[in-house]
Coordinates of C-alpha atoms in Angstrom, one line a residue:
Chain A
M216 CA -135.6 102.2 83.7
K217 CA -134.1 99.7 81.3
E218 CA -136.0 96.7 80.2
S219 CA -133.5 94.3 81.9
C220 CA -133.8 96.3 85.2
K221 CA -137.6 96.1 85.0
E222 CA -137.4 92.3 84.6
T223 CA -135.0 92.0 87.5
R224 CA -137.1 94.1 89.8
R225 CA -140.1 91.9 89.0
L226 CA -138.2 88.8 90.1
L227 CA -136.3 90.3 93.0
S228 CA -138.8 89.4 95.7
Q229 CA -138.7 85.7 94.7
Y230 CA -134.9 85.9 94.3
V231 CA -134.6 87.2 97.9
D232 CA -136.7 84.3 99.1
G233 CA -134.6 81.8 97.1
E234 CA -137.8 80.7 95.3
L235 CA -136.7 81.6 91.8
E236 CA -135.9 78.7 89.4
F237 CA -132.3 78.2 88.5
S238 CA -132.2 79.7 85.0
L239 CA -134.1 82.9 86.1
A240 CA -131.9 83.2 89.2
A241 CA -128.8 83.1 87.0
R242 CA -130.2 85.8 84.8
V243 CA -130.9 88.0 87.8
E244 CA -127.4 87.5 89.2
A245 CA -125.9 88.3 85.8
H246 CA -127.8 91.6 85.7
L247 CA -127.0 92.4 89.3
K248 CA -123.3 92.2 88.6
V249 CA -123.5 95.0 86.1
C250 CA -126.3 97.2 87.6
P251 CA -125.6 99.1 90.8
D252 CA -129.2 100.4 91.0
C253 CA -130.6 96.9 91.1
R254 CA -127.9 95.9 93.6
R255 CA -129.1 98.7 95.9
E256 CA -132.7 97.5 95.5
L257 CA -131.7 94.0 96.4
A258 CA -129.9 95.3 99.5
A259 CA -133.0 97.3 100.5
L260 CA -135.3 94.3 100.2
K261 CA -132.9 92.2 102.3
A262 CA -132.7 94.9 104.9
L263 CA -136.5 95.2 104.9
G264 CA -136.8 91.4 105.6
Q265 CA -134.3 91.7 108.4
M266 CA -136.1 94.6 109.9
V267 CA -139.5 92.9 109.9
K268 CA -138.0 89.7 111.3
E269 CA -136.0 91.4 114.1
K270 CA -137.6 94.6 115.0
D271 CA -141.3 93.8 114.7
K272 CA -142.0 92.3 118.2
P273 CA -145.1 91.9 120.2
P274 CA -145.1 93.4 123.7
K275 CA -143.3 91.3 126.2
L276 CA -145.8 90.1 128.7
A277 CA -145.4 89.2 132.3
D278 CA -145.3 85.5 133.4
E279 CA -148.6 85.9 135.2
Y280 CA -150.2 86.7 131.9
W281 CA -149.5 83.2 130.6
D282 CA -151.0 81.6 133.7
W283 CA -154.1 83.8 133.3
H284 CA -154.2 83.0 129.5
R285 CA -154.4 79.3 130.2
S286 CA -157.0 79.7 132.9
Q287 CA -159.1 81.8 130.5
V288 CA -158.9 79.0 127.8
W289 CA -160.1 76.4 130.4
K290 CA -162.9 78.8 131.5
R291 CA -164.1 79.2 128.0
I292 CA -163.9 75.5 127.2
K293 CA -165.9 74.7 130.4
T294 CA -168.5 77.4 129.6
V295 CA -169.2 76.0 126.1
R296 CA -169.3 72.4 127.5
R297 CA -171.8 73.5 130.2
E298 CA -174.0 75.3 127.6
R299 CA -174.0 72.2 125.5
Q300 CA -175.0 70.0 128.4
D301 CA -177.5 72.3 130.1
G302 CA -178.8 74.2 127.2
P303 CA -181.6 73.2 124.9
H304 CA -179.0 71.6 122.6
R305 CA -178.8 68.2 124.3
Q306 CA -181.8 67.3 126.5
G307 CA -184.7 69.6 125.9
F308 CA -184.0 70.5 122.3
F309 CA -184.8 67.1 120.8
W310 CA -188.2 67.1 122.4
F311 CA -188.8 70.7 121.6
R312 CA -188.0 70.0 117.9
L313 CA -190.1 66.9 117.8
A314 CA -193.1 68.8 119.3
A315 CA -192.6 71.6 116.8
V316 CA -192.5 69.2 113.8
T317 CA -195.5 67.2 115.0
G318 CA -197.5 70.4 115.6
G319 CA -196.6 71.7 112.1
V320 CA -197.7 68.4 110.4
A321 CA -201.0 68.3 112.4
V322 CA -201.8 71.9 111.3
V323 CA -201.2 71.1 107.7
L324 CA -203.3 67.9 107.9
I325 CA -206.3 69.7 109.6
A326 CA -206.1 72.5 107.0
A327 CA -206.1 69.9 104.1
V328 CA -209.1 67.9 105.5
A329 CA -211.1 71.1 106.2
G330 CA -210.5 72.4 102.7
W331 CA -211.4 69.1 101.1
R332 CA -214.7 68.9 103.2
L333 CA -215.6 72.5 102.3
L334 CA -215.2 71.8 98.6
R335 CA -217.2 68.6 98.9
V336 CA -220.1 70.3 100.7
N337 CA -220.5 73.2 98.3
P338 CA -218.5 72.4 95.2
Q339 CA -220.4 74.9 93.0
K340 CA -219.7 77.7 95.4
A341 CA -216.0 77.0 95.3
K342 CA -215.8 76.9 91.5
A343 CA -218.5 79.3 90.4
P344 CA -216.9 82.5 89.3
K345 CA -214.2 80.7 87.3
V346 CA -216.5 79.4 84.6
V347 CA -217.2 81.9 81.8
D348 CA -220.0 81.5 79.3
N349 CA -219.8 84.2 76.6
L350 CA -222.2 82.4 74.3
A351 CA -225.1 82.4 76.8
A352 CA -228.0 84.7 76.0
V353 CA -227.8 88.2 77.3
L354 CA -229.9 88.6 80.4
V355 CA -231.4 91.5 82.2
S356 CA -230.4 92.1 85.8
E357 CA -233.7 90.8 87.2
Q358 CA -233.2 87.4 85.5
C359 CA -229.9 86.8 87.1
D360 CA -229.4 84.8 90.3
K361 CA -226.9 87.5 91.2
P362 CA -227.2 90.6 89.1
P363 CA -224.1 92.7 88.2
E364 CA -223.0 95.1 90.8
V365 CA -221.4 98.6 90.6
L366 CA -218.1 98.3 92.4
R367 CA -216.9 101.9 91.8
M368 CA -218.8 104.8 90.3
P369 CA -217.1 108.2 89.7
V370 CA -218.9 111.2 91.2
L371 CA -220.8 113.3 88.7
P372 CA -220.0 116.9 88.4
C373 CA -222.4 119.5 89.7
V374 CA -224.1 121.4 86.9
S375 CA -226.0 124.6 86.7
I376 CA -229.5 123.4 86.4
D377 CA -232.7 124.4 88.2
D378 CA -233.6 121.0 89.6
T379 CA -232.1 117.6 90.2
T380 CA -232.1 115.6 87.0
T381 CA -231.7 111.9 86.4
V382 CA -230.5 110.1 83.3
L383 CA -231.5 106.4 83.3
L384 CA -228.9 104.3 81.5
R385 CA -228.6 100.6 80.7
A386 CA -225.1 99.1 80.6
L387 CA -224.2 95.7 79.1
V388 CA -221.8 94.2 81.6
E389 CA -219.6 91.6 80.0
T390 CA -218.2 88.5 81.8
D391 CA -214.8 90.1 82.0
S392 CA -216.4 93.1 83.9
S393 CA -216.1 95.5 81.0
V394 CA -219.0 97.5 79.6
S395 CA -219.6 96.8 75.9
E396 CA -222.7 98.9 75.3
I397 CA -224.5 101.8 76.9
K398 CA -228.0 102.8 76.1
V399 CA -229.9 105.9 77.3
E400 CA -233.1 104.5 78.7
R401 CA -234.6 107.8 79.8
S402 CA -232.9 111.0 78.7
S403 CA -232.6 114.1 80.9
G404 CA -233.7 116.1 77.9
I405 CA -230.3 117.8 77.8
E406 CA -227.9 116.1 75.4
L407 CA -224.8 117.3 77.2
L408 CA -225.9 115.8 80.5
D409 CA -226.7 112.5 78.7
S410 CA -223.2 112.3 77.3
I411 CA -221.6 113.2 80.7
A412 CA -223.6 110.3 82.2
V413 CA -222.5 107.9 79.5
N414 CA -218.8 108.9 80.0
N415 CA -219.2 108.4 83.7
I416 CA -220.5 104.8 83.2
Q417 CA -217.5 104.1 81.0
K418 CA -215.2 105.0 83.8
A419 CA -217.1 102.9 86.4
K420 CA -216.2 99.4 87.6
F421 CA -218.6 96.5 87.6
R422 CA -218.8 92.9 88.8
P423 CA -220.4 90.6 86.2
G424 CA -223.7 88.9 86.9
I425 CA -223.9 85.2 87.8
Q426 CA -226.6 82.8 86.6
K427 CA -226.6 79.2 87.8
G428 CA -223.0 79.5 89.0
R429 CA -221.7 80.9 85.7
L430 CA -220.6 84.4 84.8
V431 CA -223.1 85.9 82.3
R432 CA -223.4 89.0 80.1
C433 CA -226.1 91.0 81.6
W434 CA -227.9 94.4 81.2
L435 CA -227.9 96.6 84.2
T436 CA -230.0 99.7 84.7
V437 CA -227.9 102.5 86.2
P438 CA -229.4 105.8 87.1
Q439 CA -227.2 108.9 87.0
K440 CA -228.4 111.7 89.1
F441 CA -227.2 115.3 88.5
R442 CA -227.6 117.8 91.3
S443 CA -228.0 121.5 90.9
E444 CA -225.1 123.7 92.0
Chain B
M1 CA -146.0 64.7 138.6
K2 CA -145.5 68.1 137.0
E3 CA -142.0 67.0 135.9
T4 CA -143.5 64.0 134.1
Y5 CA -145.6 66.3 131.9
R6 CA -142.7 68.7 131.4
K7 CA -140.5 65.8 130.1
A8 CA -143.2 64.2 127.9
S9 CA -143.1 64.6 124.1
D10 CA -145.9 66.4 122.2
V11 CA -147.2 63.1 120.8
E12 CA -147.2 61.6 124.2
L13 CA -149.1 64.5 125.6
I14 CA -151.6 64.5 122.8
R15 CA -152.4 60.8 123.4
R16 CA -153.0 61.7 127.0
V17 CA -155.3 64.5 126.0
K18 CA -157.2 62.2 123.7
S19 CA -157.8 59.9 126.7
G20 CA -159.2 62.7 128.7
D21 CA -156.1 64.1 130.5
T22 CA -156.6 67.8 130.7
R23 CA -153.3 68.5 132.4
A24 CA -151.5 67.2 129.3
F25 CA -153.3 69.9 127.3
D26 CA -152.3 72.5 129.9
E27 CA -148.7 71.5 129.3
L28 CA -149.1 71.8 125.5
M29 CA -150.6 75.3 126.0
R30 CA -147.6 76.2 128.3
R31 CA -145.3 75.1 125.5
Y32 CA -146.9 76.9 122.6
A33 CA -148.9 79.8 123.9
G34 CA -146.0 82.2 123.4
S35 CA -145.4 81.2 119.8
I36 CA -149.0 81.3 118.9
Y37 CA -149.5 84.7 120.6
R38 CA -146.5 86.1 118.6
L39 CA -147.8 84.8 115.3
V40 CA -151.3 86.1 116.0
Y41 CA -150.0 89.4 117.2
S42 CA -148.0 89.8 114.0
L43 CA -151.2 89.4 112.0
A44 CA -153.7 91.2 114.2
R45 CA -151.4 94.0 115.3
N46 CA -152.9 94.6 118.7
H47 CA -152.9 92.8 122.1
M48 CA -156.7 92.6 122.5
D49 CA -157.2 90.6 119.4
A50 CA -154.0 88.6 119.8
D51 CA -155.1 87.6 123.3
D52 CA -158.6 86.6 122.2
L53 CA -157.5 84.8 119.0
S54 CA -154.7 82.9 120.7
Q55 CA -157.1 81.6 123.4
E56 CA -159.6 80.7 120.6
T57 CA -156.9 78.8 118.8
F58 CA -156.3 76.5 121.8
I59 CA -160.1 76.1 122.4
R60 CA -160.5 74.9 118.8
A61 CA -157.5 72.7 119.0
Y62 CA -158.8 71.1 122.2
R63 CA -162.2 70.4 120.6
A64 CA -160.6 69.0 117.4
I65 CA -157.8 67.0 119.1
G66 CA -159.5 63.8 118.1
R67 CA -158.9 64.7 114.4
Y68 CA -155.2 65.6 114.9
D69 CA -153.0 63.5 112.7
E70 CA -149.8 62.5 114.4
Q71 CA -147.7 62.5 111.3
Y72 CA -147.6 66.4 111.4
R73 CA -145.9 68.4 114.0
F74 CA -148.4 69.7 116.7
Y75 CA -147.1 73.3 116.3
T76 CA -147.8 73.1 112.5
W77 CA -151.3 72.0 113.1
L78 CA -151.9 74.7 115.8
H79 CA -150.2 77.3 113.5
R80 CA -152.7 76.5 110.7
I81 CA -155.7 76.8 113.1
A82 CA -154.3 80.2 114.3
V83 CA -153.6 81.6 110.8
N84 CA -157.1 80.7 109.5
L85 CA -158.8 82.0 112.6
C86 CA -156.8 85.3 112.3
I87 CA -157.4 85.8 108.5
N88 CA -161.2 85.2 108.9
H89 CA -161.3 87.5 111.9
L90 CA -159.4 90.3 110.2
K91 CA -161.5 90.1 107.0
R92 CA -164.7 90.4 109.1
K93 CA -163.2 93.2 111.1
R94 CA -162.3 95.2 108.0
R95 CA -165.9 96.2 107.8
V96 CA -166.0 97.4 111.4
R97 CA -163.1 99.7 112.1
L98 CA -162.1 99.7 115.8
V99 CA -160.3 102.6 117.4
P100 CA -157.8 101.3 119.9
L101 CA -157.7 103.0 123.2
P102 CA -154.4 104.6 124.3
G103 CA -152.2 101.9 125.8
S104 CA -154.5 99.0 124.7
E105 CA -152.1 98.1 121.8
I106 CA -149.3 97.2 124.2
G107 CA -150.7 94.6 126.3
G108 CA -152.4 96.8 129.0
E109 CA -151.9 95.6 132.5
W110 CA -150.0 92.5 131.5
Q111 CA -147.0 94.3 130.2
D112 CA -143.8 93.1 131.7
I113 CA -142.5 96.2 133.6
A114 CA -139.2 94.4 134.2
D115 CA -138.5 94.4 130.5
P116 CA -137.0 97.8 129.5
K117 CA -137.7 97.2 125.8
S118 CA -141.5 97.1 126.3
G119 CA -144.0 99.9 126.4
A120 CA -142.6 103.5 126.2
E121 CA -139.2 102.2 125.3
V122 CA -140.3 101.2 121.8
S123 CA -138.0 102.9 119.3
E124 CA -139.1 105.3 116.5
L125 CA -138.2 102.6 114.0
Q126 CA -140.4 100.0 115.7
R127 CA -143.3 102.4 115.8
D128 CA -143.0 103.2 112.1
L129 CA -142.6 99.5 111.2
D130 CA -145.7 98.7 113.2
R131 CA -147.6 101.5 111.4
A132 CA -146.4 100.3 108.0
L133 CA -147.5 96.7 108.7
C134 CA -150.9 98.0 109.9
K135 CA -151.3 99.8 106.6
L136 CA -150.8 96.6 104.6
P137 CA -154.0 94.9 103.4
V138 CA -154.7 91.8 105.4
D139 CA -153.9 89.5 102.5
Q140 CA -150.5 91.1 101.9
R141 CA -149.7 91.2 105.7
A142 CA -150.5 87.5 106.0
V143 CA -148.0 86.5 103.3
I144 CA -145.2 88.8 104.5
V145 CA -145.6 87.5 108.1
L146 CA -145.7 83.8 107.1
R147 CA -142.7 84.2 104.8
V148 CA -140.4 86.6 106.7
K149 CA -141.3 85.8 110.3
E150 CA -142.5 82.2 110.2
E151 CA -140.0 81.4 107.3
M152 CA -142.6 79.3 105.4
S153 CA -142.0 78.3 101.8
Y154 CA -144.2 79.6 99.0
S155 CA -145.9 76.2 98.7
E156 CA -146.6 76.0 102.5
I157 CA -148.1 79.5 102.4
S158 CA -150.2 78.6 99.4
D159 CA -151.4 75.5 101.3
V160 CA -152.3 77.3 104.5
L161 CA -154.0 80.3 102.9
K162 CA -155.6 78.1 100.1
I163 CA -154.3 80.4 97.3
P164 CA -152.2 79.5 94.2
V165 CA -148.4 79.9 94.5
G166 CA -148.6 82.6 91.8
T167 CA -150.8 84.7 94.1
V168 CA -148.4 84.2 97.0
M169 CA -145.6 85.6 94.7
S170 CA -147.5 88.6 93.5
R171 CA -148.8 89.4 97.0
L172 CA -145.4 89.2 98.5
S173 CA -143.9 91.4 95.8
R174 CA -146.7 94.0 96.3
A175 CA -146.3 93.9 100.1
R176 CA -142.5 94.4 99.8
S177 CA -142.8 97.4 97.4
R178 CA -145.4 99.0 99.7
L179 CA -143.3 98.5 102.8
R180 CA -140.2 99.7 100.9
R181 CA -142.1 103.0 100.1
L182 CA -143.4 103.4 103.7
L183 CA -140.1 102.7 105.4
K184 CA -137.7 104.3 102.8
E185 CA -136.0 106.4 105.4
Y186 CA -134.7 103.3 107.2
L187 CA -133.6 101.5 104.1
P188 CA -130.5 101.9 101.8
V189 CA -131.4 104.4 98.9

């Protein structure tokens, strides 16, 4: 297709509608005079418009339909009006909303007062575990108000020994719950078992000790018992 | 009494509606229900939606009559409500495809049996034209209906659909090319 044809085709829809500005319309007309293909295209577009306008028709409906149509509109208008009058929207809804808002405010106030009183009665309890004191002396578990606790301890493997054997270990539980040092307090006499016990402690989880409401570094004695197979 | 309403102008009737006269609105519906139904049917392409949307147009118009500005024609105002209602409905419906029941697309029990052109008498061309218009995307169908059937100018279409005039032009051009392809056997080669 020639360049001038392409331009004309692009403008043809607007030309058919009479919405093309004068200078462009003149160019299109000049091209149409010399190009039979574009003239046919123009005829096709005009015929298409005519077809849509004249042949696309909705079904013809009986006169009774239009009476029914109007009655349906009134029915729907009245239904909506009744819902608005009777429903919760007008009368009950205001009081319902007021009750809900008042209730919500009351609950928030009660919660705030209760929380404040609780903090006032036992302020230390509320704050305690937040304060960390790394510089405090290392304590042993017996000195603590609340000695460190074992939260999770992996199960020791069964070993081929004659009798049940216990390794007594001491773990230094830091304020961030980590274990910084492990000492063998009483060996099992078998080096391998001692090292298994130490490894096991490293995998365990602890809660740090608390002294006078502060987290403290604390030694904790942890027995590790090996059972025979 | 009925005669008084029949003879009254649109503006007169609207003033009556505003003062609470429901019969005046009934007369307005009687005057425009057909045109609104035709417009809505051209966009929705089935009787079920056209029936529902044309009713909804009048319900909205009745509720908003207080905001009607008398400097515009009542039909223009009503027309705008119907087009927007239709476009929104069709865009929502695009996500849910409905399969029309046989016969439901031609007005069901309300079909005028006295009219030989209705129902089974629909020609092959009309059926193909209907199919082609159904295949057009909603946006393109809207511009072609408003331009060709409602004879609105580009700026009026741009105003009603809230799109730039350039978009009206390109949508119309695309819609025409598509219809031209779909209906090529009925058009000059």
